[in-house]
XYZ file of C-alpha atoms in Angstrom:
743
model
C -3.067 -48.925 -20.686
C -2.731 -51.341 -23.597
C -5.291 -54.161 -23.686
C -4.579 -57.287 -25.698
C -7.151 -57.913 -28.416
C -5.827 -61.135 -29.937
C -2.725 -63.200 -30.623
C -2.606 -62.876 -34.400
C 0.170 -65.481 -34.640
C 2.263 -67.637 -32.294
C 5.159 -69.635 -33.730
C 7.944 -71.786 -32.281
C 6.650 -71.609 -28.709
C 6.428 -75.128 -27.347
C 3.163 -76.746 -28.370
C 2.161 -73.529 -30.189
C 4.122 -74.315 -33.318
C 2.187 -72.256 -35.860
C -1.013 -70.739 -34.451
C -3.084 -68.138 -36.285
C -6.121 -66.467 -34.719
C -9.263 -67.881 -36.404
C -11.251 -65.299 -38.346
C -14.523 -66.349 -36.666
C -13.125 -66.180 -33.113
C -14.126 -63.307 -30.814
C -11.424 -60.956 -29.560
C -10.221 -60.802 -25.978
C -12.201 -58.437 -23.755
C -11.720 -57.078 -20.245
C -12.447 -60.480 -18.670
C -11.406 -63.695 -20.408
C -11.777 -67.349 -19.405
C -9.669 -69.989 -21.168
C -10.571 -73.625 -20.446
C -8.547 -76.698 -21.306
C -7.632 -80.073 -19.921
C -4.209 -80.688 -18.443
C -1.430 -80.862 -21.003
C -3.161 -79.019 -23.841
C -1.074 -75.818 -23.519
C -2.609 -73.565 -20.831
C 0.571 -73.045 -18.816
C 2.540 -72.505 -22.021
C 0.064 -69.773 -22.940
C 0.501 -68.158 -19.507
C 4.265 -68.112 -20.148
C 3.610 -66.328 -23.438
C 2.129 -63.407 -21.494
C 5.429 -63.220 -19.644
C 7.281 -63.207 -22.956
C 5.267 -60.335 -24.458
C 5.805 -58.270 -21.292
C 9.572 -58.201 -22.023
C 9.562 -58.947 -25.756
C 11.195 -62.398 -25.610
C 11.513 -65.664 -23.699
C 14.911 -67.092 -22.676
C 13.821 -70.678 -23.351
C 12.467 -69.998 -26.870
C 14.988 -67.950 -28.813
C 13.115 -68.536 -32.103
C 9.771 -67.396 -30.697
C 7.686 -65.330 -33.110
C 4.421 -63.654 -32.226
C 2.199 -60.863 -33.449
C -0.142 -59.293 -30.899
C -2.927 -56.827 -31.713
C -4.116 -54.348 -29.091
C -7.515 -52.723 -28.715
C -6.409 -49.862 -31.007
C -5.438 -52.342 -33.745
C -1.749 -51.603 -33.184
C 0.579 -54.554 -33.720
C 3.676 -55.475 -31.770
C 5.941 -58.477 -32.185
C 8.902 -60.208 -30.561
C 11.499 -57.688 -29.494
C 8.802 -55.074 -28.775
C 7.657 -55.441 -25.141
C 4.127 -54.371 -24.302
C 3.994 -51.162 -22.250
C 1.323 -52.439 -19.850
C 2.446 -54.273 -16.699
C 1.427 -57.934 -16.533
C 1.067 -60.012 -13.346
C 1.079 -63.784 -13.924
C 0.175 -66.589 -11.516
C 1.550 -69.912 -12.708
C 4.141 -72.486 -11.713
C 6.944 -70.095 -12.684
C 5.562 -67.418 -10.356
C 5.428 -69.905 -7.478
C 8.986 -71.094 -8.154
C 10.291 -67.517 -8.323
C 8.324 -66.132 -5.362
C 7.803 -68.851 -2.742
C 10.418 -71.441 -1.741
C 8.678 -74.262 0.098
C 11.992 -76.058 0.653
C 13.314 -73.194 2.791
C 9.861 -71.991 3.951
C 10.539 -68.481 2.638
C 9.322 -65.991 0.061
C 10.061 -62.606 -1.447
C 8.807 -59.415 0.162
C 5.839 -57.297 -0.908
C 5.559 -53.561 -0.266
C 2.088 -51.973 -0.339
C 0.856 -48.386 -0.182
C -0.378 -46.832 3.051
C -2.307 -44.306 1.016
C -4.763 -43.260 3.665
C -1.932 -41.818 5.795
C -0.517 -39.354 3.255
C -2.639 -38.712 0.207
C -0.653 -35.609 -0.778
C 2.572 -37.589 -1.067
C 0.791 -40.286 -3.047
C -0.450 -37.656 -5.497
C 3.123 -36.346 -5.843
C 4.349 -39.868 -6.455
C 1.714 -40.420 -9.126
C 2.559 -37.094 -10.796
C 6.269 -37.972 -10.756
C 5.575 -41.465 -12.074
C 3.462 -40.000 -14.887
C 6.262 -37.558 -15.664
C 8.798 -40.386 -15.564
C 6.606 -42.480 -17.838
C 6.242 -39.547 -20.230
C 10.020 -39.049 -20.218
C 10.623 -42.723 -20.960
C 8.051 -42.660 -23.762
C 9.747 -39.639 -25.318
C 13.167 -41.239 -24.869
C 11.911 -44.460 -26.465
C 10.423 -42.415 -29.286
C 13.745 -40.632 -29.767
C 15.688 -43.883 -29.507
C 13.404 -45.414 -32.123
C 14.114 -42.394 -34.325
C 17.859 -42.884 -33.778
C 17.486 -46.576 -34.523
C 15.577 -45.755 -37.702
C 18.260 -43.284 -38.812
C 21.026 -45.743 -37.931
C 19.254 -48.467 -39.879
C 18.970 -46.090 -42.838
C 22.670 -45.288 -42.428
C 23.427 -49.005 -42.192
C 21.489 -49.683 -45.408
C 23.588 -47.056 -47.192
C 26.780 -48.825 -46.099
C 25.297 -52.234 -46.934
C 24.428 -51.082 -50.458
C 27.768 -49.359 -51.059
C 29.626 -52.366 -49.629
C 27.839 -54.556 -52.152
C 28.871 -52.193 -54.962
C 32.490 -52.065 -53.775
C 32.578 -55.841 -53.395
C 31.267 -56.336 -56.918
C 33.838 -53.910 -58.341
C 36.716 -55.612 -56.505
C 35.413 -59.176 -56.617
C 38.611 -60.709 -57.987
C 40.783 -59.383 -55.152
C 42.291 -62.329 -53.285
C 40.799 -63.132 -49.861
C 38.416 -60.156 -49.976
C 35.083 -60.550 -48.280
C 33.801 -56.999 -48.203
C 30.740 -56.135 -46.101
C 29.015 -53.307 -44.262
C 31.482 -53.428 -41.355
C 34.420 -53.063 -43.759
C 32.783 -50.103 -45.499
C 31.963 -48.401 -42.188
C 35.495 -48.846 -40.852
C 37.062 -47.525 -44.080
C 34.656 -44.574 -44.135
C 35.916 -43.462 -40.712
C 39.468 -43.350 -42.121
C 38.561 -41.040 -45.013
C 40.310 -37.684 -45.124
C 38.612 -34.475 -46.196
C 40.213 -34.834 -49.631
C 37.758 -35.550 -52.434
C 38.615 -39.083 -53.580
C 36.006 -39.376 -56.321
C 37.274 -40.532 -59.712
C 36.350 -39.613 -63.249
C 34.273 -42.090 -65.181
C 37.291 -43.030 -67.287
C 39.560 -43.480 -64.235
C 36.969 -45.605 -62.477
C 36.510 -47.739 -65.584
C 40.259 -48.343 -65.886
C 40.664 -49.259 -62.224
C 37.625 -51.525 -62.306
C 39.075 -53.379 -65.277
C 42.439 -53.541 -63.513
C 41.184 -55.215 -60.361
C 38.957 -57.618 -62.267
C 41.941 -59.427 -63.803
C 43.931 -62.428 -62.696
C 47.724 -62.285 -62.483
C 49.405 -62.653 -65.918
C 52.809 -63.943 -67.075
C 55.707 -61.583 -67.727
C 56.498 -60.655 -71.352
C 60.110 -60.649 -72.654
C 61.299 -57.265 -73.860
C 62.383 -56.795 -77.509
C 66.175 -56.430 -77.985
C 67.653 -54.356 -80.799
C 71.477 -54.175 -80.929
C 72.725 -50.596 -81.260
C 75.740 -51.906 -83.240
C 73.487 -53.641 -85.750
C 73.593 -50.764 -88.212
C 77.022 -49.359 -87.353
C 78.212 -47.192 -90.251
C 76.561 -49.446 -92.842
C 74.375 -46.726 -94.363
C 77.226 -44.240 -94.541
C 79.437 -46.860 -96.247
C 76.849 -47.472 -98.957
C 77.148 -44.046 -100.554
C 80.961 -44.192 -100.388
C 81.089 -47.619 -102.006
C 78.588 -46.742 -104.713
C 80.682 -43.715 -105.610
C 83.962 -45.638 -106.024
C 85.285 -46.382 -109.596
C 88.218 -48.368 -111.092
C 90.112 -48.161 -114.398
C 89.883 -51.390 -116.325
C 90.385 -52.685 -119.837
C 86.830 -53.067 -120.755
C 85.517 -56.046 -122.616
C 82.184 -54.834 -123.935
C 80.432 -58.189 -123.936
C 81.299 -58.771 -120.311
C 80.310 -55.226 -119.508
C 76.966 -55.663 -121.185
C 76.246 -59.089 -119.706
C 76.660 -59.154 -115.973
C 75.912 -62.849 -115.643
C 78.578 -63.751 -118.194
C 80.966 -61.364 -116.463
C 80.443 -63.059 -113.102
C 80.844 -66.482 -114.695
C 84.101 -65.525 -116.393
C 85.413 -63.831 -113.245
C 84.757 -66.960 -111.197
C 86.418 -69.065 -113.939
C 89.583 -66.948 -113.804
C 89.835 -67.528 -110.109
C 89.535 -71.282 -110.646
C 92.239 -71.262 -113.399
C 94.546 -69.356 -111.052
C 93.812 -71.790 -108.250
C 94.568 -74.916 -110.293
C 97.266 -73.206 -112.457
C 95.704 -74.548 -115.603
C 96.289 -72.910 -119.042
C 93.434 -74.728 -120.721
C 89.785 -73.731 -120.602
C 88.024 -76.040 -118.176
C 84.871 -75.683 -120.233
C 86.034 -76.373 -123.825
C 89.505 -77.844 -123.174
C 91.183 -75.396 -125.588
C 94.317 -73.496 -124.551
C 93.748 -69.911 -123.285
C 95.968 -67.584 -125.226
C 98.225 -65.173 -123.428
C 96.565 -62.290 -125.221
C 93.110 -63.425 -124.134
C 94.228 -64.003 -120.562
C 95.859 -60.560 -120.486
C 92.665 -58.882 -121.648
C 90.596 -60.756 -119.056
C 92.982 -59.866 -116.265
C 92.818 -56.254 -117.446
C 89.045 -56.375 -117.212
C 89.043 -58.062 -113.777
C 91.879 -56.212 -112.031
C 92.735 -56.030 -108.298
C 90.899 -52.746 -107.696
C 87.823 -54.122 -109.294
C 88.022 -57.242 -107.154
C 88.429 -55.087 -104.051
C 85.264 -53.113 -104.799
C 83.317 -56.263 -105.487
C 84.563 -57.789 -102.257
C 83.401 -54.712 -100.371
C 80.049 -54.935 -102.164
C 79.674 -58.532 -101.026
C 80.508 -57.624 -97.436
C 78.057 -54.724 -97.445
C 75.351 -56.856 -99.012
C 75.925 -59.507 -96.363
C 75.555 -56.879 -93.607
C 72.334 -55.662 -95.158
C 71.056 -59.241 -95.271
C 71.918 -59.677 -91.585
C 70.145 -56.450 -90.719
C 67.124 -57.549 -92.707
C 67.092 -61.005 -91.064
C 67.436 -59.546 -87.542
C 64.692 -56.960 -87.948
C 62.356 -59.342 -89.763
C 62.624 -61.760 -86.816
C 61.230 -59.174 -84.365
C 57.957 -60.666 -83.023
C 55.670 -58.209 -81.290
C 53.653 -59.906 -78.469
C 49.899 -60.495 -78.774
C 47.886 -57.745 -77.053
C 45.928 -60.452 -75.177
C 49.054 -61.111 -73.118
C 48.799 -57.636 -71.566
C 46.616 -56.480 -68.648
C 43.481 -54.766 -69.866
C 44.549 -51.274 -68.847
C 47.670 -51.499 -71.092
C 46.037 -53.041 -74.146
C 44.752 -49.882 -75.826
C 48.100 -48.104 -75.499
C 49.968 -51.200 -76.685
C 47.699 -51.806 -79.681
C 48.261 -48.241 -80.878
C 52.025 -48.562 -80.459
C 52.016 -52.026 -82.039
C 50.255 -50.687 -85.110
C 52.787 -47.898 -85.716
C 55.769 -50.129 -84.883
C 54.610 -52.816 -87.312
C 54.437 -50.170 -90.048
C 57.909 -48.793 -89.152
C 59.449 -52.296 -89.176
C 57.962 -53.109 -92.569
C 59.057 -49.767 -94.004
C 62.561 -50.312 -92.625
C 62.744 -53.806 -94.175
C 61.528 -52.518 -97.543
C 64.211 -49.843 -97.578
C 66.931 -52.326 -96.547
C 65.810 -54.630 -99.351
C 65.950 -51.807 -101.930
C 69.405 -50.784 -100.724
C 70.583 -54.381 -100.991
C 69.535 -54.517 -104.634
C 71.274 -51.213 -105.323
C 74.488 -52.386 -103.630
C 74.516 -55.656 -105.587
C 74.171 -53.711 -108.817
C 77.514 -52.011 -108.030
C 79.353 -55.243 -108.820
C 78.446 -54.816 -112.468
C 79.281 -51.117 -112.409
C 82.678 -50.874 -110.728
C 83.985 -48.504 -113.391
C 81.292 -45.893 -112.822
C 79.760 -44.170 -109.784
C 76.256 -45.442 -108.933
C 73.812 -42.748 -107.855
C 71.813 -43.504 -104.586
C 68.424 -41.806 -104.879
C 66.727 -44.132 -102.327
C 65.382 -43.056 -98.863
C 67.686 -44.396 -96.209
C 66.121 -46.719 -93.586
C 65.668 -44.779 -90.289
C 67.228 -46.998 -87.615
C 66.691 -44.305 -84.959
C 62.947 -44.249 -85.639
C 62.830 -48.043 -85.460
C 64.753 -48.039 -82.195
C 62.458 -45.365 -80.667
C 59.361 -47.317 -81.643
C 60.763 -50.544 -80.168
C 61.617 -48.663 -76.961
C 58.004 -47.489 -76.695
C 56.884 -51.095 -76.968
C 59.401 -52.109 -74.309
C 58.150 -49.385 -71.936
C 54.624 -50.819 -72.118
C 56.040 -54.324 -71.576
C 57.925 -52.993 -68.547
C 54.707 -51.555 -67.043
C 52.975 -54.888 -67.587
C 55.859 -56.825 -66.021
C 56.032 -54.401 -63.092
C 52.359 -54.980 -62.411
C 52.908 -58.736 -62.452
C 55.849 -58.387 -60.091
C 53.780 -56.225 -57.734
C 50.394 -57.690 -58.582
C 48.917 -58.038 -55.062
C 50.182 -54.632 -53.974
C 48.934 -52.957 -57.142
C 45.509 -54.575 -57.082
C 45.158 -53.599 -53.418
C 46.103 -50.003 -54.252
C 43.631 -49.881 -57.157
C 40.897 -51.469 -55.027
C 41.510 -48.893 -52.292
C 41.058 -46.115 -54.833
C 37.756 -47.643 -55.965
C 36.667 -48.053 -52.335
C 37.500 -44.441 -51.473
C 35.673 -43.249 -54.591
C 32.402 -44.891 -53.621
C 32.722 -43.957 -49.944
C 33.275 -40.323 -50.936
C 30.123 -40.476 -53.047
C 27.963 -41.411 -50.034
C 29.661 -38.947 -47.651
C 27.105 -36.102 -48.046
C 24.183 -38.431 -47.320
C 25.958 -40.094 -44.380
C 27.011 -36.747 -42.894
C 23.420 -35.540 -43.066
C 22.226 -38.640 -41.178
C 25.087 -38.352 -38.661
C 24.059 -34.776 -37.913
C 20.430 -35.822 -37.457
C 21.441 -38.712 -35.167
C 23.689 -36.441 -33.097
C 20.872 -33.912 -32.723
C 18.385 -36.564 -31.554
C 20.941 -38.004 -29.112
C 21.383 -34.532 -27.656
C 17.613 -34.398 -27.108
C 17.775 -37.826 -25.420
C 20.548 -36.642 -23.080
C 18.461 -33.611 -22.184
C 15.505 -35.870 -21.374
C 17.751 -38.166 -19.317
C 19.811 -35.527 -17.548
C 17.145 -32.835 -17.238
C 17.539 -29.100 -17.719
C 18.611 -27.242 -14.574
C 17.890 -23.884 -16.201
C 14.157 -24.576 -16.162
C 14.112 -26.793 -13.070
C 13.820 -30.140 -14.879
C 15.157 -33.035 -12.817
C 17.209 -35.781 -14.373
C 15.626 -39.225 -14.618
C 17.957 -40.428 -11.878
C 16.904 -37.582 -9.543
C 13.244 -38.108 -10.437
C 13.473 -41.813 -9.611
C 15.271 -40.983 -6.366
C 12.469 -38.561 -5.376
C 9.832 -41.193 -6.192
C 11.722 -43.832 -4.174
C 12.131 -41.422 -1.256
C 8.439 -40.534 -1.218
C 7.420 -44.179 -1.608
C 9.506 -45.124 1.391
C 7.367 -42.700 3.385
C 4.052 -44.191 2.269
C 4.800 -47.909 1.771
C 5.390 -50.804 4.091
C 6.527 -54.397 3.837
C 5.108 -55.013 7.319
C 1.699 -53.866 6.129
C 1.960 -56.369 3.268
C 2.916 -59.090 5.760
C -0.181 -58.294 7.839
C -2.365 -58.463 4.707
C -0.807 -61.827 3.777
C -1.541 -63.282 7.197
C -5.115 -61.972 7.342
C -5.831 -63.356 3.880
C -4.170 -66.707 4.577
C -6.044 -67.155 7.874
C -9.336 -66.370 6.152
C -8.526 -68.679 3.271
C -7.498 -71.668 5.423
C -9.971 -71.024 8.236
C -7.190 -71.280 10.800
C -4.213 -69.154 11.882
C -1.506 -71.731 12.553
C 0.421 -70.817 9.348
C 1.806 -67.259 9.190
C 4.306 -65.074 7.340
C 6.988 -63.185 9.277
C 9.645 -60.750 8.041
C 13.090 -62.360 8.103
C 16.038 -60.856 9.966
C 17.526 -59.205 6.881
C 14.193 -57.624 5.953
C 14.404 -58.789 2.333
C 11.848 -61.577 2.538
C 9.247 -63.485 4.551
C 9.536 -66.757 6.404
C 6.613 -69.195 6.428
C 5.966 -70.417 9.966
C 3.668 -72.989 11.539
C 2.931 -72.331 15.198
C 6.128 -70.304 15.568
C 8.446 -72.785 13.815
C 9.410 -73.138 10.119
C 6.414 -74.661 8.306
C 7.749 -78.012 7.140
C 5.748 -80.789 5.449
C 3.144 -78.459 4.006
C 0.330 -80.269 2.200
C -0.318 -79.637 -1.502
C -3.490 -77.767 -0.554
C -1.601 -75.568 1.904
C 1.114 -74.838 -0.664
C -1.480 -73.874 -3.265
C -3.262 -71.637 -0.754
C -0.018 -69.911 0.338
C 1.126 -69.309 -3.262
C -2.286 -68.040 -4.369
C -2.730 -65.712 -1.387
C 0.817 -64.431 -1.930
C -0.035 -63.657 -5.572
C -3.303 -61.914 -4.704
C -1.395 -59.740 -2.223
C 1.203 -58.796 -4.862
C -1.627 -57.170 -6.807
C -1.471 -54.452 -4.150
C 2.279 -54.016 -4.758
C 3.379 -50.387 -4.892
C 4.741 -50.868 -8.427
C 1.552 -52.352 -9.873
C -1.815 -50.770 -10.661
C -4.695 -53.250 -10.914
C -6.798 -50.795 -12.918
C -4.005 -50.233 -15.467
C -2.530 -53.730 -15.553
C -3.098 -57.165 -17.055
C -3.612 -60.118 -14.693
C -3.083 -63.710 -15.848
C -4.034 -66.598 -13.509
C -3.310 -70.213 -14.484
C -5.142 -72.976 -12.566
C -5.361 -71.306 -9.130
C -7.333 -74.209 -7.592
C -4.859 -77.031 -8.257
C -4.817 -79.440 -5.269
C -7.653 -77.592 -3.473
C -10.746 -79.310 -2.145
C -14.248 -78.101 -3.065
C -14.541 -75.753 -0.089
C -11.140 -74.196 -0.777
C -12.060 -73.776 -4.435
C -14.972 -71.556 -3.440
C -12.667 -69.644 -1.094
C -10.034 -69.224 -3.827
C -12.642 -67.997 -6.268
C -13.957 -65.476 -3.760
C -10.449 -64.100 -3.278
C -9.829 -63.997 -7.013
C -13.145 -62.291 -7.799
C -12.653 -59.601 -5.190
C -9.009 -58.955 -6.119
C -9.541 -58.737 -9.886
C -12.977 -57.165 -10.234
C -11.436 -53.849 -11.311
C -8.615 -55.333 -13.388
C -7.647 -53.524 -16.563
C -7.718 -56.953 -18.226
C -8.034 -60.444 -16.734
C -7.139 -63.835 -18.198
C -8.256 -66.853 -16.165
C -6.991 -70.262 -17.339
C -8.353 -73.447 -15.749
C -8.848 -77.148 -16.302
C -11.325 -77.462 -13.424
C -14.904 -77.620 -14.626
C -16.433 -76.527 -11.300
C -14.130 -73.522 -11.158
C -15.004 -72.757 -14.785
C -18.708 -72.711 -13.922
C -18.101 -70.398 -10.941
C -16.227 -67.964 -13.182
C -18.810 -68.080 -15.989
C -21.706 -67.499 -13.584
C -19.817 -64.561 -12.023
C -19.231 -62.920 -15.391
C -22.762 -63.571 -16.595
C -24.094 -61.989 -13.434
C -22.491 -58.574 -13.656
C -20.002 -58.360 -16.531
C -22.246 -58.710 -19.548
C -20.559 -57.539 -22.736
C -17.191 -57.368 -20.983
C -16.093 -61.009 -21.208
C -15.137 -63.684 -23.727
C -14.968 -67.468 -23.305
C -12.328 -69.655 -24.961
C -10.840 -73.106 -24.795
C -7.515 -74.592 -25.861
C -7.609 -77.593 -28.177
C -4.941 -79.817 -29.696
C -4.654 -80.980 -33.280
C -2.249 -83.474 -34.840
C -0.283 -83.061 -38.043
C 0.407 -85.823 -40.542
C 3.733 -86.576 -38.838
C 2.067 -87.029 -35.426
C 3.126 -83.583 -34.158
C 0.770 -82.038 -31.612
C -0.253 -78.394 -32.030
C -2.234 -76.154 -29.679
C -4.801 -73.607 -30.758
C -7.173 -71.154 -29.083
C -10.821 -71.668 -30.047
C -14.362 -70.906 -28.933
C -15.505 -72.459 -25.676
C -17.580 -75.543 -26.416
C -21.233 -74.427 -25.925
C -21.871 -77.586 -23.914
C -19.353 -76.457 -21.283
C -21.321 -73.268 -20.834
C -24.702 -74.965 -20.981
C -24.227 -77.877 -18.550
C -23.802 -77.414 -14.833
C -21.368 -80.312 -14.378
C -18.451 -81.819 -16.250
C -20.262 -85.114 -16.116
C -23.098 -83.679 -18.264
C -20.534 -82.237 -20.649
C -18.636 -85.528 -21.057
C -21.845 -87.435 -21.708
C -22.870 -84.847 -24.293
C -19.474 -84.935 -26.082
C -19.483 -88.719 -26.426
C -23.167 -88.996 -27.279
C -22.888 -86.474 -30.112
C -19.558 -87.858 -31.367
C -19.534 -88.748 -35.080
C -16.573 -90.606 -36.504
C -15.205 -89.420 -39.835
C -12.924 -92.449 -40.135
C -9.685 -90.636 -39.193
C -7.456 -91.308 -36.203
C -7.256 -87.578 -35.435
C -11.040 -87.434 -35.085
C -11.097 -90.204 -32.421
C -7.754 -89.541 -30.708
C -9.213 -87.653 -27.700
C -12.209 -89.992 -27.226
C -10.590 -92.684 -24.977
C -9.556 -90.053 -22.424
C -13.031 -88.481 -22.452
C -14.635 -91.923 -22.152
C -12.406 -92.770 -19.174
C -13.509 -89.593 -17.358
C -17.171 -90.374 -18.025
C -16.734 -94.008 -16.945
C -14.963 -92.990 -13.699
C -17.712 -90.485 -12.834
C -20.486 -92.985 -13.622
C -18.875 -95.771 -11.580
C -18.217 -93.477 -8.594
C -21.902 -92.565 -8.675
C -23.001 -96.190 -9.016
C -20.471 -97.807 -6.653
C -19.583 -95.229 -3.919
C -16.819 -97.409 -2.469
C -13.150 -96.612 -1.920
C -11.914 -98.925 -4.688
C -10.438 -98.477 -8.157
C -12.141 -98.267 -11.542
C -11.481 -101.905 -12.423
C -12.955 -103.198 -9.142
C -15.988 -100.941 -9.465
C -16.552 -102.147 -13.023
C -16.479 -105.788 -11.854
C -19.432 -105.048 -9.540
C -21.623 -103.759 -12.412
C -24.035 -106.391 -13.774
C -23.395 -106.288 -17.495
C -21.967 -108.458 -20.260
C -18.461 -109.441 -19.121
C -16.997 -109.441 -22.618
C -18.283 -105.950 -23.287
C -17.049 -104.723 -19.878
C -13.582 -106.045 -20.687
C -13.656 -104.266 -24.022
C -14.730 -101.005 -22.343
C -11.994 -101.201 -19.707
C -9.275 -102.085 -22.188
C -10.354 -99.210 -24.438
C -10.363 -96.487 -21.748
C -7.285 -97.823 -19.957
C -4.934 -98.611 -22.863
C -5.926 -95.907 -25.304
C -6.024 -93.016 -22.800
C -2.397 -93.507 -21.723
C 0.830 -92.974 -23.642
C 2.175 -96.361 -24.720
C 5.019 -95.326 -27.007
C 3.744 -97.588 -29.795
C 2.338 -94.714 -31.904
C -1.010 -94.524 -33.658
C -3.045 -97.712 -33.860
C -5.324 -97.788 -36.947
C -7.674 -100.083 -34.993
C -8.534 -97.116 -32.754
C -11.217 -95.923 -35.184
C -13.426 -99.066 -35.197
C -12.627 -99.719 -31.501
C -13.939 -96.258 -30.588
C -17.288 -96.785 -32.314
C -17.704 -100.235 -30.791
C -16.680 -99.372 -27.211
C -18.760 -96.182 -27.024
C -21.767 -98.278 -28.020
C -20.947 -100.764 -25.207
C -20.470 -97.921 -22.672
C -23.868 -96.359 -23.364
C -25.506 -99.797 -23.352
C -24.033 -100.442 -19.892
C -25.178 -97.049 -18.536
C -28.706 -97.533 -19.904
C -29.072 -101.120 -18.665
C -27.640 -100.313 -15.231
C -29.559 -97.067 -14.506
C -32.126 -96.481 -17.251
C -33.776 -93.476 -15.536
C -30.422 -91.823 -14.972
C -29.484 -92.435 -18.599
C -32.766 -90.976 -19.874
C -32.396 -87.864 -17.677
C -28.975 -87.280 -19.214
C -30.495 -87.554 -22.672
C -33.194 -85.033 -21.751
C -30.560 -82.554 -20.534
C -28.944 -82.628 -23.945
C -31.995 -81.052 -25.595
């Protein structure tokens, strides 16, 4: 069995808000007594034993505890202790005995003396069943460990995937997403190259961008312009040459324009000098500037104009900034932009050179002009612009299908990372499957070697138990114990008609109007009998008993203790919690008599935080409680040795202790059936001081709702002084005997 050594920590459990086991406090032993006044946290502690038996408590979902066993093993919430625990407290009574309907649950006990062989078989089967469960739990823990390891892998990879796709709209990627997507993976290897992964990661990290207009370049822009240049440059005309005009192009153009003006205004005088133009001079000029010459010059002007238009159109081409593109297109675009910019500039330079050459033809209409220049490559320019437009189209397509594209890219990234973890996950899946197969074998047995399944094993145990157990025998034990306990046999248990419980009867009729003492006796006897339950082993179990003598008179307390001592003397581990000093002394004397070295003594105390929050803690039993033979001696000792440190916390418990001492003293002095106030009036002592004493113990020992009163500190010192003065003046010998007992 597992014995509890100590509660290392208790948190968020009622009054036990943050308890840590003191370093100087003894550990629990086989027998343990825990003393404490009502309300300090004894019953709460008994409920904690119930919590550790199943690993949790339904009323305290945030409960945290750390328990150390005798082998220094630790177990916490969620890890139930393997040892069975029987607990007597108010919860046990509520769940086992219903005094409103005068009924209770059933108890089935062994009839071992009738069939020892079957009992041995049952024990062997139970040991085998226990061993099976331990192995199954061990295997399940191994599965849980592997599944947690598997879960961590998916948690880590989910974090990586989430980080790599963090800009995807409405994406909240977690372990569940990764696990679900992993199950959809095909056997195809979806891992990406480092370069592919980098591109996709950059792709999904972007926000949606605006579309970019494509670059237009009219196919008819060039037409047959280049071909016409060589033809025009090669044309010649026959003219009557005037050498000066031939040699001076600017003068020639000026004169040619002047002739056109003279013809327009039909003027025979020179518009510049006003002198008449002779017919001979006009004839020579017209011979120099004839119709063929004018035609060539007109064609030159037209061609030059077309070249200027081409130059203007191409020079206005504005390539977009690379920052306007999605990241994955920028490198390709920047390379294309660089070459296209060069091609455009080269094209413009060649158009400009051609334009100059064409213009020169106007001054050389009589001779063929040789074209030795490289022609601008419009096809190359168009191809380069098309490459730019293809990149723009990819960018615009992505914008148009942004959500779909980002989702597709993100899915590729997801599959890449999930494929990376597949070998490790498959290895764990195989290990988990193998362990689960072992668990099924343990659960279902192995017919080939005669192993029974757990279900069949439990059925055989139940069948054998039905042959050696009896609820009627338990009923007889209950009645014998109850009659012995009460000293009369008018109250009895009987099996109800359905056989699934007992009815509590008084003289053959339902036992109504049971006294508190009778209820306590019935509940306690019922609990003691359950220790003989077929499913519980006293020697291998833990027994917890909380205040078994509540509402019992002195005689019944002795009877209850006798029952308890006999029933628990061989307990694997016993915890006895009580607020009754007389019962405490009975238990201590019992343990001192025959259990030396096997017991530990504790008490529960309360402390108060700065915000007036009460906290319970387990501590050493006050030596005075062990030393003195009555609570009266103990109370006197506590108050007599009290030293105030000036804090409210230090004096907070004193009024209640003083009230108990005052009540005991007055009952001894004035053995009349009257209250404390009336008894105090009969004591011959200073009336003012008596009033102060009564007000102190009455007001300060009850909850008033007004909070801490700073006057409590000086009031405590003053009123304790008055109390001891009254005791000494009233019964000096009695007072002196109490002082002697302290030393």
